[in-house]
């Protein structure tokens, strides 16, 4: 029988998935996968927060709850509380009803809905992302029909921010273009601008009439403080201009598999916000119609209950502190081994990932000889390390640097 799909060619290999499958299929008992973006406990296991357990128990005990469809824009209380979390209790934009928030399928879905909306309603279809950026950013925006360009961000010489290059590239962007900015804990580099630098970025973005689209995947997960990690976003919102914010609760609440997030669009007036919301719903309806209820209910339960909220912030701080501890331990382990080079960038960078500076040849050597898997660009998930595995990674890096230079 002839196949309707016989002419289909295999999809090009995804480098991240290639690493994942190689790790999965490695029979070694000491294998370590540091390629993914999931937090692991000190025991190397996925962590379910106690605040989440309590919220789920409360939801399970509520016999009045049902499983009916949510509206197109999701759970109303979730939307309100999500906007409050990123914009702040006293946000003038919220008070003036200039904010539209809809529930989406985690951060990826929020970006996707935002991309579709912008492709239809923003006059300029060019969108700028950092070089490098999260691997899915170009796919998301290209699929929506936008033209993806890059602005300089990472300096491989200093393993820090190329701030001068970033400002030059944003300053040369066409007026009305969209610029994707990662709110904190930049993926993949772990390099964030300082608040002073953020203010200069804001000035360039506003002076060029660029439209900022924040990817807010790690609020509270970078510094351990929800308010501190929201400062860059609030800086832009407080100047009265427009912006988009894709929000995820995968990392900071550990709700990876619940696919829960939100898209917030801050507008210049209540009238504009009303129109924007009506068009966002037209994007959502043919895409997935109604978002899932369970994850939204968990987040809502935690955010509106002061005891659960406080417990959550303590657990969140604990996760962030453990990551900082892993950074310190890895840096010290490399120093103790006399590993050539300066590895202080590991403790200067922040968040889930570190851009190690290892090249693809060294990464492949580490996978083959030490059964440790990371992205070919040298990005390693610090959140996947434990005190037991730091020495394993340090040994591997030392060998790779000394033998594969």
mmCIF file with all atom_site columns, N, CA, C and O in Angstrom, residues 220-265:
data_model
loop_
_atom_site.group_PDB
_atom_site.id
_atom_site.type_symbol
_atom_site.label_atom_id
_atom_site.label_alt_id
_atom_site.label_comp_id
_atom_site.label_asym_id
_atom_site.label_entity_id
_atom_site.label_seq_id
_atom_site.pdbx_PDB_ins_code
_atom_site.Cartn_x
_atom_site.Cartn_y
_atom_site.Cartn_z
_atom_site.occupancy
_atom_site.B_iso_or_equiv
_atom_site.pdbx_formal_charge
_atom_site.auth_seq_id
_atom_site.auth_comp_id
_atom_site.auth_asym_id
_atom_site.auth_atom_id
_atom_site.pdbx_PDB_model_num
ATOM 1   N N  . UNK A 1 220 ? 12.507 34.009 41.053 1.00 0.00 ? 220 UNK A N  1
ATOM 2   C CA . UNK A 1 220 ? 12.743 33.416 42.365 1.00 0.00 ? 220 UNK A CA 1
ATOM 3   C C  . UNK A 1 220 ? 13.764 32.301 42.344 1.00 0.00 ? 220 UNK A C  1
ATOM 4   O O  . UNK A 1 220 ? 14.309 31.928 43.380 1.00 0.00 ? 220 UNK A O  1
ATOM 5   N N  . UNK A 1 221 ? 14.026 31.778 41.167 1.00 0.00 ? 221 UNK A N  1
ATOM 6   C CA . UNK A 1 221 ? 14.924 30.635 41.022 1.00 0.00 ? 221 UNK A CA 1
ATOM 7   C C  . UNK A 1 221 ? 16.368 31.084 40.854 1.00 0.00 ? 221 UNK A C  1
ATOM 8   O O  . UNK A 1 221 ? 17.290 30.297 41.048 1.00 0.00 ? 221 UNK A O  1
ATOM 9   N N  . UNK A 1 222 ? 16.560 32.362 40.506 1.00 0.00 ? 222 UNK A N  1
ATOM 10  C CA . UNK A 1 222 ? 17.914 32.879 40.297 1.00 0.00 ? 222 UNK A CA 1
ATOM 11  C C  . UNK A 1 222 ? 18.535 33.283 41.625 1.00 0.00 ? 222 UNK A C  1
ATOM 12  O O  . UNK A 1 222 ? 19.502 32.687 42.096 1.00 0.00 ? 222 UNK A O  1
ATOM 13  N N  . UNK A 1 223 ? 17.943 34.300 42.256 1.00 0.00 ? 223 UNK A N  1
ATOM 14  C CA . UNK A 1 223 ? 18.490 34.816 43.510 1.00 0.00 ? 223 UNK A CA 1
ATOM 15  C C  . UNK A 1 223 ? 17.885 34.145 44.737 1.00 0.00 ? 223 UNK A C  1
ATOM 16  O O  . UNK A 1 223 ? 18.422 34.257 45.838 1.00 0.00 ? 223 UNK A O  1
ATOM 17  N N  . UNK A 1 224 ? 16.742 33.479 44.546 1.00 0.00 ? 224 UNK A N  1
ATOM 18  C CA . UNK A 1 224 ? 16.000 32.953 45.680 1.00 0.00 ? 224 UNK A CA 1
ATOM 19  C C  . UNK A 1 224 ? 14.971 33.930 46.202 1.00 0.00 ? 224 UNK A C  1
ATOM 20  O O  . UNK A 1 224 ? 14.221 33.629 47.130 1.00 0.00 ? 224 UNK A O  1
ATOM 21  N N  . UNK A 1 225 ? 14.904 35.114 45.570 1.00 0.00 ? 225 UNK A N  1
ATOM 22  C CA . UNK A 1 225 ? 13.987 36.161 46.003 1.00 0.00 ? 225 UNK A CA 1
ATOM 23  C C  . UNK A 1 225 ? 13.091 36.575 44.839 1.00 0.00 ? 225 UNK A C  1
ATOM 24  O O  . UNK A 1 225 ? 13.573 37.049 43.813 1.00 0.00 ? 225 UNK A O  1
ATOM 25  N N  . UNK A 1 226 ? 11.790 36.412 45.012 1.00 0.00 ? 226 UNK A N  1
ATOM 26  C CA . UNK A 1 226 ? 10.835 36.701 43.939 1.00 0.00 ? 226 UNK A CA 1
ATOM 27  C C  . UNK A 1 226 ? 10.855 38.167 43.530 1.00 0.00 ? 226 UNK A C  1
ATOM 28  O O  . UNK A 1 226 ? 10.750 38.492 42.335 1.00 0.00 ? 226 UNK A O  1
ATOM 29  N N  . UNK A 1 227 ? 10.984 39.059 44.489 1.00 0.00 ? 227 UNK A N  1
ATOM 30  C CA . UNK A 1 227 ? 10.974 40.494 44.195 1.00 0.00 ? 227 UNK A CA 1
ATOM 31  C C  . UNK A 1 227 ? 12.233 40.906 43.438 1.00 0.00 ? 227 UNK A C  1
ATOM 32  O O  . UNK A 1 227 ? 12.162 41.643 42.457 1.00 0.00 ? 227 UNK A O  1
ATOM 33  N N  . UNK A 1 228 ? 13.360 40.422 43.897 1.00 0.00 ? 228 UNK A N  1
ATOM 34  C CA . UNK A 1 228 ? 14.628 40.775 43.264 1.00 0.00 ? 228 UNK A CA 1
ATOM 35  C C  . UNK A 1 228 ? 14.660 40.317 41.804 1.00 0.00 ? 228 UNK A C  1
ATOM 36  O O  . UNK A 1 228 ? 15.096 41.062 40.916 1.00 0.00 ? 228 UNK A O  1
ATOM 37  N N  . UNK A 1 229 ? 14.170 39.112 41.545 1.00 0.00 ? 229 UNK A N  1
ATOM 38  C CA . UNK A 1 229 ? 14.213 38.565 40.185 1.00 0.00 ? 229 UNK A CA 1
ATOM 39  C C  . UNK A 1 229 ? 13.200 39.222 39.249 1.00 0.00 ? 229 UNK A C  1
ATOM 40  O O  . UNK A 1 229 ? 13.236 38.977 38.037 1.00 0.00 ? 229 UNK A O  1
ATOM 41  N N  . UNK A 1 230 ? 12.308 40.032 39.799 1.00 0.00 ? 230 UNK A N  1
ATOM 42  C CA . UNK A 1 230 ? 11.300 40.720 38.978 1.00 0.00 ? 230 UNK A CA 1
ATOM 43  C C  . UNK A 1 230 ? 11.688 42.157 38.656 1.00 0.00 ? 230 UNK A C  1
ATOM 44  O O  . UNK A 1 230 ? 10.969 42.852 37.939 1.00 0.00 ? 230 UNK A O  1
ATOM 45  N N  . UNK A 1 231 ? 12.821 42.604 39.166 1.00 0.00 ? 231 UNK A N  1
ATOM 46  C CA . UNK A 1 231 ? 13.167 44.026 39.065 1.00 0.00 ? 231 UNK A CA 1
ATOM 47  C C  . UNK A 1 231 ? 13.325 44.512 37.628 1.00 0.00 ? 231 UNK A C  1
ATOM 48  O O  . UNK A 1 231 ? 12.902 45.627 37.296 1.00 0.00 ? 231 UNK A O  1
ATOM 49  N N  . UNK A 1 232 ? 13.946 43.703 36.780 1.00 0.00 ? 232 UNK A N  1
ATOM 50  C CA . UNK A 1 232 ? 14.163 44.140 35.394 1.00 0.00 ? 232 UNK A CA 1
ATOM 51  C C  . UNK A 1 232 ? 12.835 44.348 34.678 1.00 0.00 ? 232 UNK A C  1
ATOM 52  O O  . UNK A 1 232 ? 12.621 45.366 33.997 1.00 0.00 ? 232 UNK A O  1
ATOM 53  N N  . UNK A 1 233 ? 11.908 43.400 34.836 1.00 0.00 ? 233 UNK A N  1
ATOM 54  C CA . UNK A 1 233 ? 10.591 43.522 34.206 1.00 0.00 ? 233 UNK A CA 1
ATOM 55  C C  . UNK A 1 233 ? 9.870  44.763 34.724 1.00 0.00 ? 233 UNK A C  1
ATOM 56  O O  . UNK A 1 233 ? 9.322  45.560 33.944 1.00 0.00 ? 233 UNK A O  1
ATOM 57  N N  . UNK A 1 234 ? 9.854  44.936 36.024 1.00 0.00 ? 234 UNK A N  1
ATOM 58  C CA . UNK A 1 234 ? 9.130  46.078 36.618 1.00 0.00 ? 234 UNK A CA 1
ATOM 59  C C  . UNK A 1 234 ? 9.714  47.413 36.203 1.00 0.00 ? 234 UNK A C  1
ATOM 60  O O  . UNK A 1 234 ? 9.000  48.413 36.105 1.00 0.00 ? 234 UNK A O  1
ATOM 61  N N  . UNK A 1 235 ? 11.000 47.444 35.931 1.00 0.00 ? 235 UNK A N  1
ATOM 62  C CA . UNK A 1 235 ? 11.648 48.659 35.460 1.00 0.00 ? 235 UNK A CA 1
ATOM 63  C C  . UNK A 1 235 ? 11.011 49.130 34.148 1.00 0.00 ? 235 UNK A C  1
ATOM 64  O O  . UNK A 1 235 ? 10.762 50.323 33.946 1.00 0.00 ? 235 UNK A O  1
ATOM 65  N N  . UNK A 1 236 ? 10.726 48.182 33.264 1.00 0.00 ? 236 UNK A N  1
ATOM 66  C CA . UNK A 1 236 ? 10.103 48.505 31.973 1.00 0.00 ? 236 UNK A CA 1
ATOM 67  C C  . UNK A 1 236 ? 8.619  48.822 32.142 1.00 0.00 ? 236 UNK A C  1
ATOM 68  O O  . UNK A 1 236 ? 8.097  49.729 31.492 1.00 0.00 ? 236 UNK A O  1
ATOM 69  N N  . UNK A 1 237 ? 7.946  48.079 33.000 1.00 0.00 ? 237 UNK A N  1
ATOM 70  C CA . UNK A 1 237 ? 6.507  48.290 33.199 1.00 0.00 ? 237 UNK A CA 1
ATOM 71  C C  . UNK A 1 237 ? 6.256  49.651 33.838 1.00 0.00 ? 237 UNK A C  1
ATOM 72  O O  . UNK A 1 237 ? 5.311  50.357 33.481 1.00 0.00 ? 237 UNK A O  1
ATOM 73  N N  . UNK A 1 238 ? 7.120  50.040 34.762 1.00 0.00 ? 238 UNK A N  1
ATOM 74  C CA . UNK A 1 238 ? 6.912  51.275 35.509 1.00 0.00 ? 238 UNK A CA 1
ATOM 75  C C  . UNK A 1 238 ? 7.146  52.533 34.688 1.00 0.00 ? 238 UNK A C  1
ATOM 76  O O  . UNK A 1 238 ? 6.779  53.635 35.129 1.00 0.00 ? 238 UNK A O  1
ATOM 77  N N  . UNK A 1 239 ? 7.732  52.397 33.499 1.00 0.00 ? 239 UNK A N  1
ATOM 78  C CA . UNK A 1 239 ? 7.921  53.604 32.689 1.00 0.00 ? 239 UNK A CA 1
ATOM 79  C C  . UNK A 1 239 ? 6.690  53.918 31.830 1.00 0.00 ? 239 UNK A C  1
ATOM 80  O O  . UNK A 1 239 ? 6.676  54.889 31.077 1.00 0.00 ? 239 UNK A O  1
ATOM 81  N N  . UNK A 1 240 ? 5.664  53.075 31.959 1.00 0.00 ? 240 UNK A N  1
ATOM 82  C CA . UNK A 1 240 ? 4.407  53.350 31.266 1.00 0.00 ? 240 UNK A CA 1
ATOM 83  C C  . UNK A 1 240 ? 4.324  52.797 29.867 1.00 0.00 ? 240 UNK A C  1
ATOM 84  O O  . UNK A 1 240 ? 3.282  52.884 29.210 1.00 0.00 ? 240 UNK A O  1
ATOM 85  N N  . UNK A 1 241 ? 5.414  52.185 29.388 1.00 0.00 ? 241 UNK A N  1
ATOM 86  C CA . UNK A 1 241 ? 5.426  51.644 28.031 1.00 0.00 ? 241 UNK A CA 1
ATOM 87  C C  . UNK A 1 241 ? 4.846  50.250 27.959 1.00 0.00 ? 241 UNK A C  1
ATOM 88  O O  . UNK A 1 241 ? 4.501  49.629 28.973 1.00 0.00 ? 241 UNK A O  1
ATOM 89  N N  . UNK A 1 242 ? 4.773  49.747 26.740 1.00 0.00 ? 242 UNK A N  1
ATOM 90  C CA . UNK A 1 242 ? 4.212  48.412 26.513 1.00 0.00 ? 242 UNK A CA 1
ATOM 91  C C  . UNK A 1 242 ? 5.291  47.336 26.626 1.00 0.00 ? 242 UNK A C  1
ATOM 92  O O  . UNK A 1 242 ? 6.462  47.592 26.374 1.00 0.00 ? 242 UNK A O  1
ATOM 93  N N  . UNK A 1 243 ? 4.864  46.144 26.984 1.00 0.00 ? 243 UNK A N  1
ATOM 94  C CA . UNK A 1 243 ? 5.751  44.987 26.953 1.00 0.00 ? 243 UNK A CA 1
ATOM 95  C C  . UNK A 1 243 ? 4.925  43.718 27.059 1.00 0.00 ? 243 UNK A C  1
ATOM 96  O O  . UNK A 1 243 ? 3.754  43.749 27.454 1.00 0.00 ? 243 UNK A O  1
ATOM 97  N N  . UNK A 1 244 ? 5.540  42.601 26.692 1.00 0.00 ? 244 UNK A N  1
ATOM 98  C CA . UNK A 1 244 ? 4.938  41.284 26.852 1.00 0.00 ? 244 UNK A CA 1
ATOM 99  C C  . UNK A 1 244 ? 5.788  40.488 27.836 1.00 0.00 ? 244 UNK A C  1
ATOM 100 O O  . UNK A 1 244 ? 7.012  40.669 27.891 1.00 0.00 ? 244 UNK A O  1
ATOM 101 N N  . UNK A 1 245 ? 5.148  39.602 28.590 1.00 0.00 ? 245 UNK A N  1
ATOM 102 C CA . UNK A 1 245 ? 5.852  38.782 29.575 1.00 0.00 ? 245 UNK A CA 1
ATOM 103 C C  . UNK A 1 245 ? 5.328  37.355 29.487 1.00 0.00 ? 245 UNK A C  1
ATOM 104 O O  . UNK A 1 245 ? 4.135  37.113 29.683 1.00 0.00 ? 245 UNK A O  1
ATOM 105 N N  . UNK A 1 246 ? 6.223  36.425 29.176 1.00 0.00 ? 246 UNK A N  1
ATOM 106 C CA . UNK A 1 246 ? 5.890  35.000 29.202 1.00 0.00 ? 246 UNK A CA 1
ATOM 107 C C  . UNK A 1 246 ? 6.355  34.444 30.542 1.00 0.00 ? 246 UNK A C  1
ATOM 108 O O  . UNK A 1 246 ? 7.529  34.544 30.889 1.00 0.00 ? 246 UNK A O  1
ATOM 109 N N  . UNK A 1 247 ? 5.436  33.876 31.273 1.00 0.00 ? 247 UNK A N  1
ATOM 110 C CA . UNK A 1 247 ? 5.683  33.447 32.645 1.00 0.00 ? 247 UNK A CA 1
ATOM 111 C C  . UNK A 1 247 ? 5.551  31.928 32.753 1.00 0.00 ? 247 UNK A C  1
ATOM 112 O O  . UNK A 1 247 ? 4.658  31.338 32.150 1.00 0.00 ? 247 UNK A O  1
ATOM 113 N N  . UNK A 1 248 ? 6.437  31.307 33.526 1.00 0.00 ? 248 UNK A N  1
ATOM 114 C CA . UNK A 1 248 ? 6.379  29.862 33.724 1.00 0.00 ? 248 UNK A CA 1
ATOM 115 C C  . UNK A 1 248 ? 6.472  29.528 35.209 1.00 0.00 ? 248 UNK A C  1
ATOM 116 O O  . UNK A 1 248 ? 7.214  30.174 35.950 1.00 0.00 ? 248 UNK A O  1
ATOM 117 N N  . UNK A 1 249 ? 5.724  28.499 35.611 1.00 0.00 ? 249 UNK A N  1
ATOM 118 C CA . UNK A 1 249 ? 5.811  27.993 36.979 1.00 0.00 ? 249 UNK A CA 1
ATOM 119 C C  . UNK A 1 249 ? 6.466  26.613 37.003 1.00 0.00 ? 249 UNK A C  1
ATOM 120 O O  . UNK A 1 249 ? 6.371  25.892 37.993 1.00 0.00 ? 249 UNK A O  1
ATOM 121 N N  . UNK A 1 250 ? 7.140  26.251 35.903 1.00 0.00 ? 250 UNK A N  1
ATOM 122 C CA . UNK A 1 250 ? 7.812  24.947 35.837 1.00 0.00 ? 250 UNK A CA 1
ATOM 123 C C  . UNK A 1 250 ? 8.954  24.873 36.837 1.00 0.00 ? 250 UNK A C  1
ATOM 124 O O  . UNK A 1 250 ? 9.058  23.926 37.620 1.00 0.00 ? 250 UNK A O  1
ATOM 125 N N  . UNK A 1 251 ? 9.816  25.878 36.810 1.00 0.00 ? 251 UNK A N  1
ATOM 126 C CA . UNK A 1 251 ? 11.001 25.839 37.656 1.00 0.00 ? 251 UNK A CA 1
ATOM 127 C C  . UNK A 1 251 ? 10.696 26.251 39.089 1.00 0.00 ? 251 UNK A C  1
ATOM 128 O O  . UNK A 1 251 ? 11.019 25.538 40.032 1.00 0.00 ? 251 UNK A O  1
ATOM 129 N N  . UNK A 1 252 ? 10.095 27.436 39.276 1.00 0.00 ? 252 UNK A N  1
ATOM 130 C CA . UNK A 1 252 ? 9.984  27.950 40.645 1.00 0.00 ? 252 UNK A CA 1
ATOM 131 C C  . UNK A 1 252 ? 8.973  27.210 41.512 1.00 0.00 ? 252 UNK A C  1
ATOM 132 O O  . UNK A 1 252 ? 9.027  27.294 42.743 1.00 0.00 ? 252 UNK A O  1
ATOM 133 N N  . UNK A 1 253 ? 8.055  26.465 40.903 1.00 0.00 ? 253 UNK A N  1
ATOM 134 C CA . UNK A 1 253 ? 7.170  25.607 41.693 1.00 0.00 ? 253 UNK A CA 1
ATOM 135 C C  . UNK A 1 253 ? 7.389  24.120 41.399 1.00 0.00 ? 253 UNK A C  1
ATOM 136 O O  . UNK A 1 253 ? 6.700  23.273 41.957 1.00 0.00 ? 253 UNK A O  1
ATOM 137 N N  . UNK A 1 254 ? 8.332  23.833 40.512 1.00 0.00 ? 254 UNK A N  1
ATOM 138 C CA . UNK A 1 254 ? 8.611  22.438 40.171 1.00 0.00 ? 254 UNK A CA 1
ATOM 139 C C  . UNK A 1 254 ? 7.482  21.762 39.419 1.00 0.00 ? 254 UNK A C  1
ATOM 140 O O  . UNK A 1 254 ? 7.365  20.540 39.421 1.00 0.00 ? 254 UNK A O  1
ATOM 141 N N  . UNK A 1 255 ? 6.657  22.560 38.706 1.00 0.00 ? 255 UNK A N  1
ATOM 142 C CA . UNK A 1 255 ? 5.481  22.015 38.019 1.00 0.00 ? 255 UNK A CA 1
ATOM 143 C C  . UNK A 1 255 ? 5.777  21.764 36.540 1.00 0.00 ? 255 UNK A C  1
ATOM 144 O O  . UNK A 1 255 ? 4.998  22.133 35.660 1.00 0.00 ? 255 UNK A O  1
ATOM 145 N N  . UNK A 1 256 ? 6.888  21.106 36.278 1.00 0.00 ? 256 UNK A N  1
ATOM 146 C CA . UNK A 1 256 ? 7.338  20.882 34.898 1.00 0.00 ? 256 UNK A CA 1
ATOM 147 C C  . UNK A 1 256 ? 6.269  20.198 34.056 1.00 0.00 ? 256 UNK A C  1
ATOM 148 O O  . UNK A 1 256 ? 5.940  20.640 32.954 1.00 0.00 ? 256 UNK A O  1
ATOM 149 N N  . UNK A 1 257 ? 5.729  19.106 34.562 1.00 0.00 ? 257 UNK A N  1
ATOM 150 C CA . UNK A 1 257 ? 4.782  18.306 33.787 1.00 0.00 ? 257 UNK A CA 1
ATOM 151 C C  . UNK A 1 257 ? 3.365  18.831 33.789 1.00 0.00 ? 257 UNK A C  1
ATOM 152 O O  . UNK A 1 257 ? 2.520  18.311 33.055 1.00 0.00 ? 257 UNK A O  1
ATOM 153 N N  . UNK A 1 258 ? 3.087  19.871 34.564 1.00 0.00 ? 258 UNK A N  1
ATOM 154 C CA . UNK A 1 258 ? 1.727  20.437 34.588 1.00 0.00 ? 258 UNK A CA 1
ATOM 155 C C  . UNK A 1 258 ? 1.514  21.440 33.457 1.00 0.00 ? 258 UNK A C  1
ATOM 156 O O  . UNK A 1 258 ? 0.372  21.803 33.158 1.00 0.00 ? 258 UNK A O  1
ATOM 157 N N  . UNK A 1 259 ? 2.595  21.902 32.855 1.00 0.00 ? 259 UNK A N  1
ATOM 158 C CA . UNK A 1 259 ? 2.547  22.859 31.736 1.00 0.00 ? 259 UNK A CA 1
ATOM 159 C C  . UNK A 1 259 ? 1.687  24.071 32.086 1.00 0.00 ? 259 UNK A C  1
ATOM 160 O O  . UNK A 1 259 ? 0.671  24.352 31.447 1.00 0.00 ? 259 UNK A O  1
ATOM 161 N N  . UNK A 1 260 ? 2.141  24.803 33.120 1.00 0.00 ? 260 UNK A N  1
ATOM 162 C CA . UNK A 1 260 ? 1.357  25.941 33.585 1.00 0.00 ? 260 UNK A CA 1
ATOM 163 C C  . UNK A 1 260 ? 2.181  27.232 33.522 1.00 0.00 ? 260 UNK A C  1
ATOM 164 O O  . UNK A 1 260 ? 3.292  27.311 34.054 1.00 0.00 ? 260 UNK A O  1
ATOM 165 N N  . UNK A 1 261 ? 1.618  28.198 32.816 1.00 0.00 ? 261 UNK A N  1
ATOM 166 C CA . UNK A 1 261 ? 2.267  29.491 32.665 1.00 0.00 ? 261 UNK A CA 1
ATOM 167 C C  . UNK A 1 261 ? 1.244  30.538 32.278 1.00 0.00 ? 261 UNK A C  1
ATOM 168 O O  . UNK A 1 261 ? 0.036  30.271 32.246 1.00 0.00 ? 261 UNK A O  1
ATOM 169 N N  . UNK A 1 262 ? 1.728  31.740 31.995 1.00 0.00 ? 262 UNK A N  1
ATOM 170 C CA . UNK A 1 262 ? 0.821  32.838 31.651 1.00 0.00 ? 262 UNK A CA 1
ATOM 171 C C  . UNK A 1 262 ? 1.513  33.792 30.695 1.00 0.00 ? 262 UNK A C  1
ATOM 172 O O  . UNK A 1 262 ? 2.731  33.963 30.735 1.00 0.00 ? 262 UNK A O  1
ATOM 173 N N  . UNK A 1 263 ? 0.718  34.397 29.834 1.00 0.00 ? 263 UNK A N  1
ATOM 174 C CA . UNK A 1 263 ? 1.185  35.485 28.980 1.00 0.00 ? 263 UNK A CA 1
ATOM 175 C C  . UNK A 1 263 ? 0.537  36.764 29.465 1.00 0.00 ? 263 UNK A C  1
ATOM 176 O O  . UNK A 1 263 ? -0.697 36.843 29.561 1.00 0.00 ? 263 UNK A O  1
ATOM 177 N N  . UNK A 1 264 ? 1.354  37.745 29.795 1.00 0.00 ? 264 UNK A N  1
ATOM 178 C CA . UNK A 1 264 ? 0.869  39.055 30.219 1.00 0.00 ? 264 UNK A CA 1
ATOM 179 C C  . UNK A 1 264 ? 1.293  40.095 29.192 1.00 0.00 ? 264 UNK A C  1
ATOM 180 O O  . UNK A 1 264 ? 2.454  40.110 28.763 1.00 0.00 ? 264 UNK A O  1
ATOM 181 N N  . UNK A 1 265 ? 0.372  40.930 28.795 1.00 0.00 ? 265 UNK A N  1
ATOM 182 C CA . UNK A 1 265 ? 0.682  42.056 27.912 1.00 0.00 ? 265 UNK A CA 1
ATOM 183 C C  . UNK A 1 265 ? 0.292  43.342 28.626 1.00 0.00 ? 265 UNK A C  1
ATOM 184 O O  . UNK A 1 265 ? -0.866 43.520 29.024 1.00 0.00 ? 265 UNK A O  1
#
